[in-house]
XYZ file of C-alpha atoms in Angstrom:
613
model
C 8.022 5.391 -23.052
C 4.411 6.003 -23.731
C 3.315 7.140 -27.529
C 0.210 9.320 -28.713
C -0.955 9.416 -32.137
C -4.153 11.306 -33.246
C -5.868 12.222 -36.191
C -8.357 14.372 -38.198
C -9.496 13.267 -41.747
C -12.109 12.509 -44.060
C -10.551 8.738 -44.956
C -10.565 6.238 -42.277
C -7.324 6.869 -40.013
C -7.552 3.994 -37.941
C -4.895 2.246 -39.890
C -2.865 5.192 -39.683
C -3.141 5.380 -35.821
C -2.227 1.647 -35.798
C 0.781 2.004 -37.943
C 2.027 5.065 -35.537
C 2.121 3.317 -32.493
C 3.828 0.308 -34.514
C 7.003 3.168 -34.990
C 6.698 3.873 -31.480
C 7.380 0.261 -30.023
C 10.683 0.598 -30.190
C 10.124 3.212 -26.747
C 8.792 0.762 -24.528
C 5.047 -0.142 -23.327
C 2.849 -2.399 -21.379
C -0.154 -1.651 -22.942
C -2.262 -0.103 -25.876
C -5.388 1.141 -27.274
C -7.413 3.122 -30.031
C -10.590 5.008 -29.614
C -12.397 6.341 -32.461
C -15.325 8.717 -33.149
C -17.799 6.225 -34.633
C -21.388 6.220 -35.454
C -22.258 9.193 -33.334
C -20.608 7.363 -30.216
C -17.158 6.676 -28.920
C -15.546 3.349 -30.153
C -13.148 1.716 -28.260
C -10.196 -0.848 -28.577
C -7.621 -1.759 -25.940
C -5.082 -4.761 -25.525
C -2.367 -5.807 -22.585
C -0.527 -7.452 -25.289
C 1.594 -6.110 -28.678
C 0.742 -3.512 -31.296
C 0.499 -6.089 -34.039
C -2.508 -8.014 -31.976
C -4.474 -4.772 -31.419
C -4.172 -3.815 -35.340
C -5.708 -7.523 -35.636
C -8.280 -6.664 -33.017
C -9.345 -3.473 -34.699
C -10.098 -4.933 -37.889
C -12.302 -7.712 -36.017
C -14.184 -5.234 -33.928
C -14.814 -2.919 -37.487
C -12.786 0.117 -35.549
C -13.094 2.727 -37.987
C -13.468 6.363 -38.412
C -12.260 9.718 -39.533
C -11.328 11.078 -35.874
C -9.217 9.271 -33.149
C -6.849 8.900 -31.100
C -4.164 6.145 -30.142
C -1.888 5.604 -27.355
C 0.975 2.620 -25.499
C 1.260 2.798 -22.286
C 4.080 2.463 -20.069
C 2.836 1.706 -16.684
C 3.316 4.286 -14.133
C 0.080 4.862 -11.983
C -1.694 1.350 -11.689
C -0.801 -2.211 -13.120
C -0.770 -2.666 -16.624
C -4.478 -4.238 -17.292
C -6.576 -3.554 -19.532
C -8.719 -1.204 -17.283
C -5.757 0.838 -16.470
C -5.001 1.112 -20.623
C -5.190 4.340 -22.519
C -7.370 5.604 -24.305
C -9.395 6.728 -21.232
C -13.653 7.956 -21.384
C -15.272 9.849 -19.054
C -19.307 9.195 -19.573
C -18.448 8.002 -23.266
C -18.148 11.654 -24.273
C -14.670 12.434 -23.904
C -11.944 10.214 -25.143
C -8.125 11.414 -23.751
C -4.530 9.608 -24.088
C -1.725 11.046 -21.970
C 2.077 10.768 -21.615
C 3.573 11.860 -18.248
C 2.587 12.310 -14.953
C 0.202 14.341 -12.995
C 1.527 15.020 -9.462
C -1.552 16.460 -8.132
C -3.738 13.744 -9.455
C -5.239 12.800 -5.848
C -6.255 16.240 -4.920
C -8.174 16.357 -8.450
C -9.060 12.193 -8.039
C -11.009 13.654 -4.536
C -12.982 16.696 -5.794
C -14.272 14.904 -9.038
C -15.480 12.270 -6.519
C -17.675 14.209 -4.932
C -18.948 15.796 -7.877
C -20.167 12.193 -8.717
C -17.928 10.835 -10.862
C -16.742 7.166 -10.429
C -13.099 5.849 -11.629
C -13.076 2.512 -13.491
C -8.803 2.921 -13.228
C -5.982 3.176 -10.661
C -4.284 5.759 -13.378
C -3.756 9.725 -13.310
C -4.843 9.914 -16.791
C -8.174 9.275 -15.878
C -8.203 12.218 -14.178
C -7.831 14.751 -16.889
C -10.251 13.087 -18.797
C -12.805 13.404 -15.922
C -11.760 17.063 -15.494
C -12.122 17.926 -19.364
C -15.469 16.519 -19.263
C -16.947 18.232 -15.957
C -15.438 21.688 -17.505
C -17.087 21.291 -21.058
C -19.831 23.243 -21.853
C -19.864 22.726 -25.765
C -16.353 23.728 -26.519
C -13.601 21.457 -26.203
C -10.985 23.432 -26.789
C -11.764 26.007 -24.494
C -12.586 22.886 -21.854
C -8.934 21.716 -22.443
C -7.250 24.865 -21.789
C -9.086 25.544 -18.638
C -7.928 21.852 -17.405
C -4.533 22.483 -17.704
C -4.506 25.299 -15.635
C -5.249 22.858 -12.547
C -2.480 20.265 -13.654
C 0.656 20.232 -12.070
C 3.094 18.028 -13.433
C 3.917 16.528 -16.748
C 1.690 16.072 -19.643
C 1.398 15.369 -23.363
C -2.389 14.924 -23.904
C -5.099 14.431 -26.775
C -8.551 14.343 -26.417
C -11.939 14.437 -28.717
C -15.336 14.571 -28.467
C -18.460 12.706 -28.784
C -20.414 16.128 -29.721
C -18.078 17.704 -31.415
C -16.905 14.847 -34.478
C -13.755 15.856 -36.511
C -12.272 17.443 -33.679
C -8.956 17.000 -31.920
C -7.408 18.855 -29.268
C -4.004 18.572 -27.898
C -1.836 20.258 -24.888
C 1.526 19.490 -23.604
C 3.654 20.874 -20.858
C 6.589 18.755 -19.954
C 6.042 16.146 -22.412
C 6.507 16.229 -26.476
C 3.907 16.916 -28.731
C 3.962 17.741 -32.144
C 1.566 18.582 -35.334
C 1.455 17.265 -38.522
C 0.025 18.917 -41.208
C -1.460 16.742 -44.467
C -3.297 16.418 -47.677
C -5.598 13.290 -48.657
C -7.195 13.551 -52.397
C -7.134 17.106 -52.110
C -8.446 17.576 -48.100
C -7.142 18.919 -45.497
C -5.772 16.321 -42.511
C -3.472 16.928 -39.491
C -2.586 14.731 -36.865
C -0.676 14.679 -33.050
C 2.255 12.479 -32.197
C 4.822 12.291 -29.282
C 7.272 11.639 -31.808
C 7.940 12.741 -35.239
C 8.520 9.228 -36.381
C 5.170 8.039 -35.835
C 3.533 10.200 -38.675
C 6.559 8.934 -41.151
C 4.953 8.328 -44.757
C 2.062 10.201 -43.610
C 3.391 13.740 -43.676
C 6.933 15.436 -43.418
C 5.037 19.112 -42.176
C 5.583 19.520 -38.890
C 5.166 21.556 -36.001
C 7.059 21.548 -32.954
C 4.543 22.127 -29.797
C 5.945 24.488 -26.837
C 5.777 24.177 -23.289
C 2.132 25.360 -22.422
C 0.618 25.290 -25.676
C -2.971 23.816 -26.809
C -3.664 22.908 -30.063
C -7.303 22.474 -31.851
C -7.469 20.495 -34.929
C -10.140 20.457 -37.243
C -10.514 19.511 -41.163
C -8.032 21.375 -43.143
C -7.356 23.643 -40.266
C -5.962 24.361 -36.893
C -4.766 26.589 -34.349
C -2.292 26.783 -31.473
C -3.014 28.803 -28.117
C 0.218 29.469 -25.431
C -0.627 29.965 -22.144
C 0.546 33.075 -20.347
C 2.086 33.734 -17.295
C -1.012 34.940 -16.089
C -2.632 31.767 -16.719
C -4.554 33.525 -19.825
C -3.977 31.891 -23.277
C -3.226 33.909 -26.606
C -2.886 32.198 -29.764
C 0.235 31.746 -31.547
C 2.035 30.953 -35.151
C 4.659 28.257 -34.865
C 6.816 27.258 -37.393
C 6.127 24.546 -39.752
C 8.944 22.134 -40.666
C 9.549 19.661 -43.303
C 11.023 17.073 -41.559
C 12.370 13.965 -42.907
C 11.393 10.885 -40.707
C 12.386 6.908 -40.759
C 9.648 6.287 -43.455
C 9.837 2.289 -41.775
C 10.560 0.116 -39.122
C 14.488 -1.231 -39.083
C 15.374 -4.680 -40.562
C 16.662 -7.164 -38.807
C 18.669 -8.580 -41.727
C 20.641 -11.777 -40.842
C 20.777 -10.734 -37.255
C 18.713 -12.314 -34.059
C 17.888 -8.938 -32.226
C 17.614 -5.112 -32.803
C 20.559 -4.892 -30.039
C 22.975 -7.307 -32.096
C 22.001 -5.251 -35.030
C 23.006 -2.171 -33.327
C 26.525 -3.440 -31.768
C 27.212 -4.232 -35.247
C 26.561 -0.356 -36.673
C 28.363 0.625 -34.283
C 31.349 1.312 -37.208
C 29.091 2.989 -39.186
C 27.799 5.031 -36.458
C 30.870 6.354 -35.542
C 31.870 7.072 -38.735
C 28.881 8.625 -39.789
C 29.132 10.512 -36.873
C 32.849 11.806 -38.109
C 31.579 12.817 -41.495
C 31.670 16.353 -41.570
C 34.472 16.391 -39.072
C 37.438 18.150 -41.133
C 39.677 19.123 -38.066
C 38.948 20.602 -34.810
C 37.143 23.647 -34.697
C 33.922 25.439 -32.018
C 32.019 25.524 -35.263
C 31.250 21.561 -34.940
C 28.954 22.416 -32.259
C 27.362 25.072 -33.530
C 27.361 29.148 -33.809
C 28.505 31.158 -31.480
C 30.584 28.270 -29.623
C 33.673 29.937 -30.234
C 32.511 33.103 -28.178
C 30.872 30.833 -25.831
C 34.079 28.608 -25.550
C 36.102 31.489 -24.330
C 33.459 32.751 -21.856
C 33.596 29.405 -19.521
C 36.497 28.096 -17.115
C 34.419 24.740 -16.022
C 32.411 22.152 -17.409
C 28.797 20.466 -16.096
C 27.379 17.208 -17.405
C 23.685 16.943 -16.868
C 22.839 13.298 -17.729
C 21.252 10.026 -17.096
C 21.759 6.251 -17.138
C 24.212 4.884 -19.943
C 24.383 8.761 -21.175
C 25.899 9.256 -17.539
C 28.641 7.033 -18.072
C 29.889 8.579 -20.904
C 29.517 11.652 -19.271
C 31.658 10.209 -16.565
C 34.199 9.204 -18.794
C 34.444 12.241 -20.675
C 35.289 13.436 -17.462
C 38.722 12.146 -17.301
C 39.423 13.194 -21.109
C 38.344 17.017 -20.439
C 40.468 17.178 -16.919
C 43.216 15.540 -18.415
C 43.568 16.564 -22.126
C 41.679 20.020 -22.056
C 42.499 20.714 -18.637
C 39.659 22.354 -17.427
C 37.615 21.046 -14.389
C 34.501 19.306 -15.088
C 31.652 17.712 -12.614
C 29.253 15.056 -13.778
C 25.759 14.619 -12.449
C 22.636 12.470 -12.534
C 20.083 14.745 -13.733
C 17.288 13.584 -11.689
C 19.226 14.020 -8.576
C 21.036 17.386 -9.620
C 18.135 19.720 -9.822
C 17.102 18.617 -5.569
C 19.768 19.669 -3.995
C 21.607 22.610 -3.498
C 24.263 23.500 -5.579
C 27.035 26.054 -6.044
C 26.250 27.775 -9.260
C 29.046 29.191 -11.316
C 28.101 31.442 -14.954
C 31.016 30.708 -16.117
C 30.230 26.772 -16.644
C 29.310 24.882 -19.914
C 26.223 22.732 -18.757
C 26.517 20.102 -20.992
C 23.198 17.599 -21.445
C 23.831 14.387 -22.726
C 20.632 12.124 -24.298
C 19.595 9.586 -27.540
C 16.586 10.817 -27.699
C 16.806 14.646 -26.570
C 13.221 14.048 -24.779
C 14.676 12.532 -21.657
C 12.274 14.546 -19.202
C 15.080 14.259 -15.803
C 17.999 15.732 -17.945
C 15.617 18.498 -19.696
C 13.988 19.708 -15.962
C 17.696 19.419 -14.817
C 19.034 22.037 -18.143
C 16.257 24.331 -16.536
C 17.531 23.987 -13.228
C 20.700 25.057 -14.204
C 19.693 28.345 -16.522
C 17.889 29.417 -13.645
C 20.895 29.024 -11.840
C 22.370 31.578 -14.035
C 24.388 29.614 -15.912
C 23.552 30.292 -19.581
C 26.359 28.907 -21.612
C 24.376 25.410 -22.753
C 25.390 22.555 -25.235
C 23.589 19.036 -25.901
C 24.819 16.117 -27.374
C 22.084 13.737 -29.099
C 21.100 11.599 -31.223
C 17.707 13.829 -31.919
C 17.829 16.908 -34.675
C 14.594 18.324 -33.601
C 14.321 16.728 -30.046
C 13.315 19.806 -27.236
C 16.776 19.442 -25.724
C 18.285 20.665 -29.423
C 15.644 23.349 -29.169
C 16.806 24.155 -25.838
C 20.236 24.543 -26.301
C 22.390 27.458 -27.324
C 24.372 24.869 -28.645
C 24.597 21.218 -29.660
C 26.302 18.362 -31.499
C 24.313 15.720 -33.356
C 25.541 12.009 -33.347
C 24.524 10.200 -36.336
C 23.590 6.777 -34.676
C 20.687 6.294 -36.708
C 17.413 5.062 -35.165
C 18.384 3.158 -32.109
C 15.092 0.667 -31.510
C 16.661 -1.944 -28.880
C 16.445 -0.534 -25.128
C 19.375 -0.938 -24.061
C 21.594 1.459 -25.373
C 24.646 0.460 -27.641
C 25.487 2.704 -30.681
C 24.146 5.440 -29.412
C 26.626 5.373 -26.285
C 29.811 5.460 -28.421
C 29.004 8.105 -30.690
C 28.198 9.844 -27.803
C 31.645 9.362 -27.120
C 33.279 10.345 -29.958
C 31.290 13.464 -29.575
C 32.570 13.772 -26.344
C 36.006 13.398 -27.099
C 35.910 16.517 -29.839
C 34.458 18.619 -27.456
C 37.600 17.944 -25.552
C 39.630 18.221 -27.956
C 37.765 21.712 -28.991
C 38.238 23.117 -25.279
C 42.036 21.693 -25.221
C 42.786 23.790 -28.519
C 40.894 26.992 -27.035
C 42.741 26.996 -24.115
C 46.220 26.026 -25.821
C 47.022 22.647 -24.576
C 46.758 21.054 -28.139
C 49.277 21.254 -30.547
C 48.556 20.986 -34.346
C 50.811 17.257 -34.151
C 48.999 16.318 -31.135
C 45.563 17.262 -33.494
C 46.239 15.677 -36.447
C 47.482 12.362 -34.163
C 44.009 12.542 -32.256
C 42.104 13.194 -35.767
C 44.016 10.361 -37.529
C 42.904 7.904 -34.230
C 39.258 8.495 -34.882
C 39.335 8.310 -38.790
C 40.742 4.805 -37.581
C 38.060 3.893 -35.165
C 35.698 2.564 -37.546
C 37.999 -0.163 -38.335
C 40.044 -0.720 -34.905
C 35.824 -1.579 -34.058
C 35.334 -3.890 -36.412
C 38.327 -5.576 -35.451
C 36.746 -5.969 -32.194
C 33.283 -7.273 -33.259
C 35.238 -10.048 -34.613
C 35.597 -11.246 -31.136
C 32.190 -12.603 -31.165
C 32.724 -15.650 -30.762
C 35.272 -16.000 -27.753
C 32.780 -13.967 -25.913
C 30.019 -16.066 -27.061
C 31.902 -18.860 -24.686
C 32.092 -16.393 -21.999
C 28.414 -16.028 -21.960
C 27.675 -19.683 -21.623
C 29.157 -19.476 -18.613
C 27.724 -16.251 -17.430
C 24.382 -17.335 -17.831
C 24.367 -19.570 -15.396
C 25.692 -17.350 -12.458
C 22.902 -14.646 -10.273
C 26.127 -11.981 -9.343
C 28.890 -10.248 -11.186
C 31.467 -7.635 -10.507
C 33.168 -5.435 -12.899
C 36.302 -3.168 -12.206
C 37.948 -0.884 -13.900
C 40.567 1.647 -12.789
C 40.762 5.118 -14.493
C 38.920 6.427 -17.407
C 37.761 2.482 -17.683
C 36.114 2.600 -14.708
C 32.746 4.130 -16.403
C 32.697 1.968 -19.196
C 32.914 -0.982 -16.244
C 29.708 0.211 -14.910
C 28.028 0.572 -18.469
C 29.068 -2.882 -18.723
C 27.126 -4.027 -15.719
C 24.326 -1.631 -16.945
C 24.227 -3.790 -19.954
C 24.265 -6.693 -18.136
C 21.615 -6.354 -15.606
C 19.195 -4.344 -18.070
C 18.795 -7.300 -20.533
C 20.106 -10.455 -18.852
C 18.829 -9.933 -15.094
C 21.918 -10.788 -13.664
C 23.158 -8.422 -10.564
C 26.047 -6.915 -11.470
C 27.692 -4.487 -9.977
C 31.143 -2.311 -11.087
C 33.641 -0.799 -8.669
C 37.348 1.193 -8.742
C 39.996 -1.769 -9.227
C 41.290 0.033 -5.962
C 38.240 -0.182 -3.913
C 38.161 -4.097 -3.587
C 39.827 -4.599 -0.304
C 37.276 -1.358 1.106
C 34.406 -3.833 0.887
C 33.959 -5.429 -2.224
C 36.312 -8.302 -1.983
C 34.082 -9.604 1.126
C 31.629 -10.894 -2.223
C 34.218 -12.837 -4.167
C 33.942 -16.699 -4.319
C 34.220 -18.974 -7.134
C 31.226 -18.568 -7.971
C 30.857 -14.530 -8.320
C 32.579 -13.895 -11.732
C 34.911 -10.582 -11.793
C 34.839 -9.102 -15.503
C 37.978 -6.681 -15.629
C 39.125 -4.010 -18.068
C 42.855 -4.365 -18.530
C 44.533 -1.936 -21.590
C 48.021 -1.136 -21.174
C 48.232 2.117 -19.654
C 49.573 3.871 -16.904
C 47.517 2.248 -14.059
C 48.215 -1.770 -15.601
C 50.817 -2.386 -13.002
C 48.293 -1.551 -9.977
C 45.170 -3.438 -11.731
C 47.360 -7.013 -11.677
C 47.946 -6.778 -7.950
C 44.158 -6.134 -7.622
C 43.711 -9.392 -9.987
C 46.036 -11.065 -7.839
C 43.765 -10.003 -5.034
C 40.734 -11.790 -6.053
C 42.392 -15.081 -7.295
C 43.661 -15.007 -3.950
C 40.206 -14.936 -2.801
C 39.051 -18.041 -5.222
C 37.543 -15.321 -7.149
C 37.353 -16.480 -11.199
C 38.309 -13.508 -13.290
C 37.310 -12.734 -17.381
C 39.799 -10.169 -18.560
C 39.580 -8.133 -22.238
C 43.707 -7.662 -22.077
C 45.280 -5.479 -24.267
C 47.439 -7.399 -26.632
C 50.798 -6.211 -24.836
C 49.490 -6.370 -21.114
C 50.816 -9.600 -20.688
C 48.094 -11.104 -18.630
C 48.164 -14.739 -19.419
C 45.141 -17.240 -19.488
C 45.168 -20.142 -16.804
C 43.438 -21.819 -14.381
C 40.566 -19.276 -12.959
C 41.631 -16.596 -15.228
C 40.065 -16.026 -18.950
C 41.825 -13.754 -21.382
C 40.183 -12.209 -24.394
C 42.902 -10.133 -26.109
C 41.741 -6.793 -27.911
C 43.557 -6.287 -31.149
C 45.225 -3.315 -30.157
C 45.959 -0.612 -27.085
C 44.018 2.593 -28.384
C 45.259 5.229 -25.948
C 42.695 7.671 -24.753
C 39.778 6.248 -27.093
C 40.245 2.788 -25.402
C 36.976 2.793 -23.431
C 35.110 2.861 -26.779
C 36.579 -0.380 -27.866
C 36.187 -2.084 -24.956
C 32.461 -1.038 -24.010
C 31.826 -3.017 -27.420
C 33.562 -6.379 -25.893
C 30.688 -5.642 -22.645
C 27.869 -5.154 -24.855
C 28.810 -8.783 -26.633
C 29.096 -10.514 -23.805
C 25.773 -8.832 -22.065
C 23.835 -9.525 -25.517
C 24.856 -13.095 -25.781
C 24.266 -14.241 -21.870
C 20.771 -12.647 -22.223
C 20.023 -14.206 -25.180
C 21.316 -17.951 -23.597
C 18.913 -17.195 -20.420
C 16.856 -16.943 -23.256
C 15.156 -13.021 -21.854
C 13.643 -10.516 -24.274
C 16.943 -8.676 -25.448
C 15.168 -5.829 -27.253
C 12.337 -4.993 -24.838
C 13.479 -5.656 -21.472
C 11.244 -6.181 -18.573
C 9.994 -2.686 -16.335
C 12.439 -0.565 -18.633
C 11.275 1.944 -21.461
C 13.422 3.551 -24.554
C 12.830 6.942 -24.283
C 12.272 7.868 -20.273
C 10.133 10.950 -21.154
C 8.383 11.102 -17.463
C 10.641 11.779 -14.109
C-alpha cells in the first residue's frame, strides 16, 4: 500500500516519477499525485482515479522538471479525494509524500493551529509537511531531521523545497525507503522509492535506508544521517547494492486477470522454488542454521492474513513430522499482549513482501523478548524482514501483482514443509527412506498441480452457482482446516461473498444453526485418517437441507447426487495435500468474482503490500 518515488536530475524526471508509481500499482491505492519544482514555484498534479490518467494529466498540465516527488495513496486518515491526495504543500514551499502513519498527528494537528497554520486535508501527512515548514530556516535537511524527532509512529517520507531547487530529502522509520544512485549523459542523478521495483530500468545501485535515517540528495551527490539514541544525528556510509529489479510490468498473456495468471504459475513457482533444493540440509536457510537448529526446542510463527494460514498449517506438519511444539500467531495481535517468552524458540516470520509492517513490529517484539534465534520466509531478497533475520528462506514466486495472494501462499508452503523436514532430521525423526520419499513428493508437485489446474472448468460451473449466493461455509478437519479458511479468505477478498470456515467437528457447536439450502458448504475431503469422521459431518448438513461442494480425493468414495457436488482431485498427496487443494479454492474464488463481475486484481478497501499497522 502507498508508493513514493522521488528524484534529482538535470533531464526532466517527471516521466520517470510517472513510470514508478505505474510498478507500484500492483500494491494497492486510492489515489495519486506528482509535484514538481517548476519555474521557481511548486507544480502540482493529483488524481482520485488510475496511474495511467494522471501520466495523461501531467502531460496536459506541462508537469515538468528536474526535482520531484510522486506518491499513491492508500487511504488511511481521511476519504480518498483529491484534497486528501499526496503530494501535500504547506504555503507552496514545501512539497512532502508519506507512507505510514503518524500516531501523534492530533497533538501536532493542535499546536500548528495555533501557530496559524490552516489544513486544507483530513490526513496525518499534512502534518509533517506543516511541521517541516514551520522548522525551516534555510536548510531542509536539517528542518527534516528536527521533525522527526516529534513523530511518533510510522513513516517513509520525501520532501523538497521551493528555495532550495535540486534538492530532495528523505527519512523513514517504520516504513521502507531506499536510494538509488544514477548517471544521465554523464551527470549525477539519485532518486527515493518505497520499493526497489519502482526505479527498475532507471538504476540497479541501491541503498537500503535504516530505521531512523535521513537522507539529502542533491546533483551527483548525497548523504545519509542516523539518528542516535540521544535523539542527535551522525552521518553514516551504507552499502550500495546492485540490485536486479523487474525491468517491466507482468503480461497478461492469454489470461483475463493478474490472479488467473498467478494460479497458473503456481507450477513454476513451486518448482522454481525447489531449484537449488538437493536434499535436506540447515544450509537451505541460511548460515549458521545448523547451530541455531540445535539451540531451539519450540517453534513461533509470527504472521498475517493468507501468510497466517500457512503458518497454521505448517503447524500440524512441524508437531507431527518434526515433533517439536510450535504456536502460531497473528502478528498484529501478538506483540499486545502478554506472553510467555522462551530463548529457546525459533520465531519464524512469514510475508510476500518482507515489508509487512504488523509481522516486522511483531519480530521486534519477540527479540526483545529475548528470543534471538530468528528465520523469515519471503518472497523479498532485500525486503527489511531478510535484513532482519538471522536467517531466512527465499520463495521464488516471482512478482506477485494481483492482491489476493495465490502463488505466493504455496511456495510459502513448500518452504514450510522443508523447514519441517530440516527440524525432523535434526532431531532424528527422519529417516534417509522417509527423505528421499518426501524429496521425490515435491520434485512431483509441479506436475500433481498442473493436474489440478486442469479442473478449471468443473469449477467454473461451481462458480455460476456461487455467484449468486451472499453466505458460504467452508470446513475442513485437520491440517485442511487452514487451507479451508484461506479458501474463504479468497473468497470474500475478491468476490464479496461472506464466507466463513470452521473445524468439520465444530458444526453441531453453533455453526449448523446457519445451514439452509441456500448457504452453500464447500468441504475439503482427501483420504486420510480423519475421512471417516468428515462424512458423518456431511451427513450432518444434508440432514439440515444444507447443499454441499466437495473436492474428494479420487478414492474417498464420496459420490455426487442430489444436493451434493463432487469434484475429484487426481490424486491423494499425503502430507502436501493442502497445497493441491488450496489451488481448487483459489479457482473457484477467481471465477465467482469474475461472474459477479468485481475487480479481481484490485479489490475494494484492500492493499498488496500492508506496510502500515
Amino acid at each position: 500500500m502507498c508508493g513514493i518515488v522521488g528524484a534529482v536530475s538535470h533531464r526532466n524526471i517527471v516521466p520517470i516519477l510517472v513510470e514508478g508509481l505505474k510498478r507500484l500499482e500492483y500494491r494497492g491505492y486510492d489515489s495519486c499525485g506528482v509535484a514538481v519544482h517548476q519555474g521557481g514555484g511548486l507544480r502540482r498534479t493529483r488524481s482520485t482515479s488510475r496511474v495511467a490518467e494522471l501520466g495523461l494529466q501531467v502531460v496536459e498540465d506541462q508537469v515538468l522538471g528536474g526535482t520531484g516527488i510522486a506518491h499513491t495513496r492508500w487511504a488511511t486518515h481521511g476519504v480518498p479525494a483529491l484534497h486528501n491526495a499526496h503530494p501535500h504543500f504547506s504555503s507552496d514551499r514545501i512539497a512532502l509524500v508519506h507512507n505510514g502513519i503518524i500516531e501523534n498527528h492530533d497533538e501536532l494537528r493542535e499546536q500548528l493551529q495555533r501557530k496559524g497554520y490552516v489544513f486544507e486535508s483530513q490526513t496525518d501527512t499534512e502534518v509533517i509537511a506543516h511541521l517541516v515548514h514551520q522548522l525551516y530556516d534555510g536548510d531542509l535537511f536539517d528542518a527534516v531531521q528536527r521533525a522527526t524527532l516529534q513523530l511518533k509512529g510510522a513513516y517513509a517520507i520525501a520532501v523538497f523545497c521551493r528555495d532550495e531547487p535540486h534538492r530532495v530529502v528523505g527519512a523513514r522509520e517504520g516504513s521502507p525507503l531506499v536510494l538509488g544512485l544514477g548517471q544521465h549523459e554523464g551527470q549525477g542523478e539519485a532518486f527515493l522509492a518505497s520499493d526497489a521495483m519502482a526505479l527498475a530500468g532507471v538504476t540497479d545501485q541501491i541503498v537500503y535506508l535504516e530505521e531512523g535515517d535521513v537522507v539529502d540528495l542533491q546533483l551527483g551527490k548525497h548523504w545519509i544521517s542516523a539518528r542516535q539514541a540521544d535523539g542527535r544525528f551522525q552521518p553514516v556510509q551504507r552499502e550500495v547494492r546492485t540490485v536486479h529489479a523487474h525491468t517491466g510490468a507482468a503480461e497478461l498473456g492469454p489470461y483475463q486477470h493478474y490472479m488467473q495468471k498467478e494460479i497458473f504459475e503456481q507450477p513454476r513457482a513451486i518448482s522454481d522454488t525447489l531449484e537449488s533444493v538437493a536434499g535436506i540440509t540447515p544450509e537451505l536457510f541460511g548460515d549458521g542454521a545448523y547451530q541455531v537448529f540445535k539451540q531451539i526446542d519450540r517453534v513461533l510463527i509470527l504472521a498475517c492474513g493468507t501468510s497466517y494460514y500457512a503458518g497454521s498449517t505448517a503447524k500440524y506438519w512441524l508437531e507431527s513430522i518434526a515433533g517439536i511444539p510450535c504456536s502460531v500467531e497473528v502478528a498484529s495481535e501478538y506483540r499486545y499482549r502478554d506472553s510467555v517468552p522462551d530463548p529457546r524458540t525459533l520465531v519464524v516470520t512469514i510475508s510476500q513482501s518482507g515489508e509487512t509492517a504488523d509481522t516486522l513490529a511483531a519480530l521486534k517484539h519477540a527479540r526483545s523478548l529475548g528470543q534471538p534465534h530468528t528465520l523469515t520466509i519471503c518472497n523479498g531478497a532485500t525486503s527489511a524482514m531478510v535484513r532482519e533475520c538471522k536467517l531466512h528462506f527465499l520463495t521464488r514466486a516471482g512478482v506477485e501483482i494481483g492482491v489476493a495472494s495465490t502463488k505466493a501462499f504455496t511456495t510459502q508452503l513448500v518452504a514450510l514443509f522443508l523447514l519441517t523436514l530440516t527440524l525432523a532430521q535434526l532431531r532424528g525423526r527422519l529417516s534417509q527412506a522417509q527423505e528421499a520419499e518426501h524429496i521425490k513428493a515435491l520434485r512431483h508437485l509441479p506436475v500433481a498441480v498442473q493436474a489440478v489446474l486442469a479442473l478449471e472448468p468443473q469449477v467454473i460451473a461451481w462458480a455460476a452457482e456461487f455467484a449468486r449466493k451472499e453466505n458460504a461455509l467452508f470446513l475442513g478437519r485437520g491440517l485442511h482446516y487452514p487451507i479451508a479458511q484461506e479458501g474463504a479468505l479468497k473468497l470474500k477478498e475478491i468476490s464479496y461473498i461472506h464466507a466463513e470456515a470452521y473445524p468439520a467437528g465444530e458444526l453441531k457447536h453453533g455453526p449448523l444453526a446457519l445451514v439452509t439450502s441456500s448457504m452453500p458448504v464447500v468441504t475439503i475431503a482427501p483420504n486420510d485418517a480423519l475421512l471417516d469422521k468428515l462424512k458423518s459431518n456431511l451427513q450432518e448438513v444434508r440432514a439440515r437441507g444444507g447443499e454441499l461442494f466437495v473436492f474428494a480425493d479420487s478414492d474417498s468414495h464420496i459420490r455426487s447426487e442430489p444436493g451434493v457436488h463432487v469434484i475429484r482431485m487426481p490424486e491423494h498427496y499425503g502430507a502436501l495435500s493442502p497445497i493441491l487443494h488450496v489451488v481448487t479454492l483459489q479457482l473457484l474464488a477467481y471465477h465467482t468474482a469474475c461472474a459477479r463481475g468485481t475487480d479481481v486484481d484490485k479489490p475494494r478497501n484492500l492493499a498488496k503490500s500492508v506496510t502500515v499497522e
